[in-house]
mmCIF file with all atom_site columns, C-alpha atoms in Angstrom:
data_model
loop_
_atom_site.group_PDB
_atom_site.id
_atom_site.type_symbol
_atom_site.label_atom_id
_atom_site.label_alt_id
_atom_site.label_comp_id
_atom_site.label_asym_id
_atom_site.label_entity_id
_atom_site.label_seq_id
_atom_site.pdbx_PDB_ins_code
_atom_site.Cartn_x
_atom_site.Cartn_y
_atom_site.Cartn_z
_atom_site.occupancy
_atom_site.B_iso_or_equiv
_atom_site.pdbx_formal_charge
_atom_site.auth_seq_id
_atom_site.auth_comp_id
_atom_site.auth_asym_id
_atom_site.auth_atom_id
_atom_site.pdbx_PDB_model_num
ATOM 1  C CA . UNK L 1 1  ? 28.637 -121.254 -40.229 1.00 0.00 ? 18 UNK L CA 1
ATOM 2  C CA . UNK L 1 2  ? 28.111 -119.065 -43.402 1.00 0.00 ? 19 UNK L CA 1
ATOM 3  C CA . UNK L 1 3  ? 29.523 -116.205 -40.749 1.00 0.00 ? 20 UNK L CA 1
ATOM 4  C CA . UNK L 1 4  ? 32.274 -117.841 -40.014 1.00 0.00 ? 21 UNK L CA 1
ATOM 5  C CA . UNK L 1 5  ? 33.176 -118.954 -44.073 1.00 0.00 ? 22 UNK L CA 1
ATOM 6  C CA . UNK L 1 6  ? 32.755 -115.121 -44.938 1.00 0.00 ? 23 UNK L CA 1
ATOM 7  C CA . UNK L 1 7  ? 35.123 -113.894 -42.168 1.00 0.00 ? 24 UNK L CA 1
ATOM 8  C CA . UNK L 1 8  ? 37.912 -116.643 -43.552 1.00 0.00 ? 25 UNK L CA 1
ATOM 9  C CA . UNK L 1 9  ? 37.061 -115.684 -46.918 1.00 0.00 ? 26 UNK L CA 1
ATOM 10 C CA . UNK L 1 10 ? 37.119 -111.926 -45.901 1.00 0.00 ? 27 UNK L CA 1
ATOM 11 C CA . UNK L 1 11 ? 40.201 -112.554 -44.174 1.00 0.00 ? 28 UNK L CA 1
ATOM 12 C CA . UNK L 1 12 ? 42.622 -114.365 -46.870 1.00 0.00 ? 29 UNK L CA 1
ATOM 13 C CA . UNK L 1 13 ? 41.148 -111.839 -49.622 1.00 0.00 ? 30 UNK L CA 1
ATOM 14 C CA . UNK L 1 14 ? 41.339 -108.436 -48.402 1.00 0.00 ? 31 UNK L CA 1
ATOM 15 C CA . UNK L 1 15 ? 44.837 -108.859 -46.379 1.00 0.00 ? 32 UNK L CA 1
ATOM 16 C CA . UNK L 1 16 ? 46.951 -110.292 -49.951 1.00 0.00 ? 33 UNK L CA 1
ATOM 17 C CA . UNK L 1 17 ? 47.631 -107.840 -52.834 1.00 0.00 ? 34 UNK L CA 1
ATOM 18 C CA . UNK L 1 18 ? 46.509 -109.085 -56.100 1.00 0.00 ? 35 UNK L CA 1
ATOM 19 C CA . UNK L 1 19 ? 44.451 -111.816 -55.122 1.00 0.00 ? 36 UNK L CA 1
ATOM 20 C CA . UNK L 1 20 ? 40.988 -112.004 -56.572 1.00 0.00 ? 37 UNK L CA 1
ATOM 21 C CA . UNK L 1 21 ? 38.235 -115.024 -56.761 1.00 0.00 ? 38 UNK L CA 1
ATOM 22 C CA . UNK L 1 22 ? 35.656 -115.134 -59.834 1.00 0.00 ? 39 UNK L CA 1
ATOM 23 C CA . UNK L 1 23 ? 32.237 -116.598 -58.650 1.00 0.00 ? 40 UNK L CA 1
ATOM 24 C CA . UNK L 1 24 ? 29.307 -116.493 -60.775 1.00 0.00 ? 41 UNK L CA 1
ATOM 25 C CA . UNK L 1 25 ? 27.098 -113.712 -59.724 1.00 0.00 ? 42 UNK L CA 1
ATOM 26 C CA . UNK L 1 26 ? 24.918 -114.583 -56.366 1.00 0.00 ? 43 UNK L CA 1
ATOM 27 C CA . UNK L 1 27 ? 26.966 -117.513 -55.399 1.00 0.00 ? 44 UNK L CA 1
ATOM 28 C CA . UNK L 1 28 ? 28.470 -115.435 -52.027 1.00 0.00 ? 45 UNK L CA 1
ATOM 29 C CA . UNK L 1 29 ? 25.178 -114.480 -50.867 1.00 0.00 ? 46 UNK L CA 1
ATOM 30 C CA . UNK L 1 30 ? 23.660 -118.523 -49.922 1.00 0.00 ? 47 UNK L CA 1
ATOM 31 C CA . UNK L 1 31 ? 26.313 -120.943 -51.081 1.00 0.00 ? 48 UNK L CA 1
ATOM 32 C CA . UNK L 1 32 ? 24.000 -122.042 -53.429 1.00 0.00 ? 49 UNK L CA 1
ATOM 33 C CA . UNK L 1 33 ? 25.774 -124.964 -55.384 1.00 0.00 ? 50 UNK L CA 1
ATOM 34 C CA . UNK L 1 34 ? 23.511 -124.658 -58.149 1.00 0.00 ? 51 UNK L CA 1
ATOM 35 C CA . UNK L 1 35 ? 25.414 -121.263 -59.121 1.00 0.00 ? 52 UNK L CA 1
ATOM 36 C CA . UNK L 1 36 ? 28.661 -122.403 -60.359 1.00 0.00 ? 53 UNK L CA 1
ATOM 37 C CA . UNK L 1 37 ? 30.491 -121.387 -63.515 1.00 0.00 ? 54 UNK L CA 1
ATOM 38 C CA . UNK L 1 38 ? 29.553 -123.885 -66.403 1.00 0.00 ? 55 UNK L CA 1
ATOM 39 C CA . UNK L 1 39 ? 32.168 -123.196 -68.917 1.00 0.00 ? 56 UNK L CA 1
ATOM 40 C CA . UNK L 1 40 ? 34.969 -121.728 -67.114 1.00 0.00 ? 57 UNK L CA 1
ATOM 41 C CA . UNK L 1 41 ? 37.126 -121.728 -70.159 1.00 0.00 ? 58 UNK L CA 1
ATOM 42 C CA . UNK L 1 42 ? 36.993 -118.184 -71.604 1.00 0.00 ? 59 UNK L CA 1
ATOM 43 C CA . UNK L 1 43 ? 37.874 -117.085 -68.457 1.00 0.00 ? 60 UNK L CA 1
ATOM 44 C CA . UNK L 1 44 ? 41.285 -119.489 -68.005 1.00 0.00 ? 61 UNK L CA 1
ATOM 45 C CA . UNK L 1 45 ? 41.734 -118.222 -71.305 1.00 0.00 ? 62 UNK L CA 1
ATOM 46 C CA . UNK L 1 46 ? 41.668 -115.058 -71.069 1.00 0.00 ? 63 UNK L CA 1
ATOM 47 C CA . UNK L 1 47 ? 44.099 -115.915 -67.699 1.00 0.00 ? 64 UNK L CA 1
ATOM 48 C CA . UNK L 1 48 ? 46.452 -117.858 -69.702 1.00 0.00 ? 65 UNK L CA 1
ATOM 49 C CA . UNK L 1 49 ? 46.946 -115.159 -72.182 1.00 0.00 ? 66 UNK L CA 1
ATOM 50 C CA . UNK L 1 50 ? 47.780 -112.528 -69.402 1.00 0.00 ? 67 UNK L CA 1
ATOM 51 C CA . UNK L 1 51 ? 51.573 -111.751 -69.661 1.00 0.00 ? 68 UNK L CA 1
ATOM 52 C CA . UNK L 1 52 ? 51.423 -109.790 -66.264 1.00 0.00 ? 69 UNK L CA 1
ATOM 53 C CA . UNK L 1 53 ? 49.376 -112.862 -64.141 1.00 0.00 ? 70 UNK L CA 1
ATOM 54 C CA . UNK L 1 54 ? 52.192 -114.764 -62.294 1.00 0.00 ? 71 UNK L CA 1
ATOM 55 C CA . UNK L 1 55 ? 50.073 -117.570 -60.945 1.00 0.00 ? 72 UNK L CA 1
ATOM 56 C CA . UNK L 1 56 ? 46.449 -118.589 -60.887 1.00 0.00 ? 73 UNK L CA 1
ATOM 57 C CA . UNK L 1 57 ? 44.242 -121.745 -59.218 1.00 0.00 ? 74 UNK L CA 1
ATOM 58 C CA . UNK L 1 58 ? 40.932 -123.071 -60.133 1.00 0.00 ? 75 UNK L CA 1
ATOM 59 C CA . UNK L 1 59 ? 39.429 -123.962 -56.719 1.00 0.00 ? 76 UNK L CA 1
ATOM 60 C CA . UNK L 1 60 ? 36.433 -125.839 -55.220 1.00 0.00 ? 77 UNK L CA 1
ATOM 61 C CA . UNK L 1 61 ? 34.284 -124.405 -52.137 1.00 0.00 ? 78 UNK L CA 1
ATOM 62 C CA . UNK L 1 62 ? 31.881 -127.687 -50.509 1.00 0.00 ? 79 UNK L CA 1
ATOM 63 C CA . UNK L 1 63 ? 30.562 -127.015 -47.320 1.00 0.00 ? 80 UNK L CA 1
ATOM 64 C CA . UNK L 1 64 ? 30.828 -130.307 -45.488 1.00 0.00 ? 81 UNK L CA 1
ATOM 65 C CA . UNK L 1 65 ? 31.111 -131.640 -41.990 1.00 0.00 ? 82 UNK L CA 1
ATOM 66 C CA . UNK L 1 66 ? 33.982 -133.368 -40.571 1.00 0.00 ? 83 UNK L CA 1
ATOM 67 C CA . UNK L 1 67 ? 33.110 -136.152 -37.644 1.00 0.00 ? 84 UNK L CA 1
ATOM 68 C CA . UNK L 1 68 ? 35.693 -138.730 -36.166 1.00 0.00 ? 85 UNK L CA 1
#
């Protein structure tokens, strides 16, 4: 499944101009959920305060199954 997530990931990423994801470092290679950024502030700030950033979206990965 971690294939499959990468080629999604892969896919949205590398086809739109200007679009960029910050992870903290080693959090593509397993997943892990331990690695996530703890004070993601500085960086929203330093996002907020550029003039030439149209648009930006803190977002959540969770690997999960779905059943019915």
């Amino acid at each position: 499944i971690l294939g499959m997530l990468g080629v999604m990931v892969g896919g949205i990423t590398q086809t739109l101009e200007g679009e960029a994801q910050i992870y903290k470092s080693g959090f593509r290679d397993r997943f892990d959920s331990t690695l996530y950024l703890a004070s993601p502030e500085s960086i929203l700030t330093v996002l907020e305060e550029d003039a030439t950033l149209t648009a930006y979206a803190p977002r959540v990965i969770v690997p999960a199954v779905i059943g019915s």
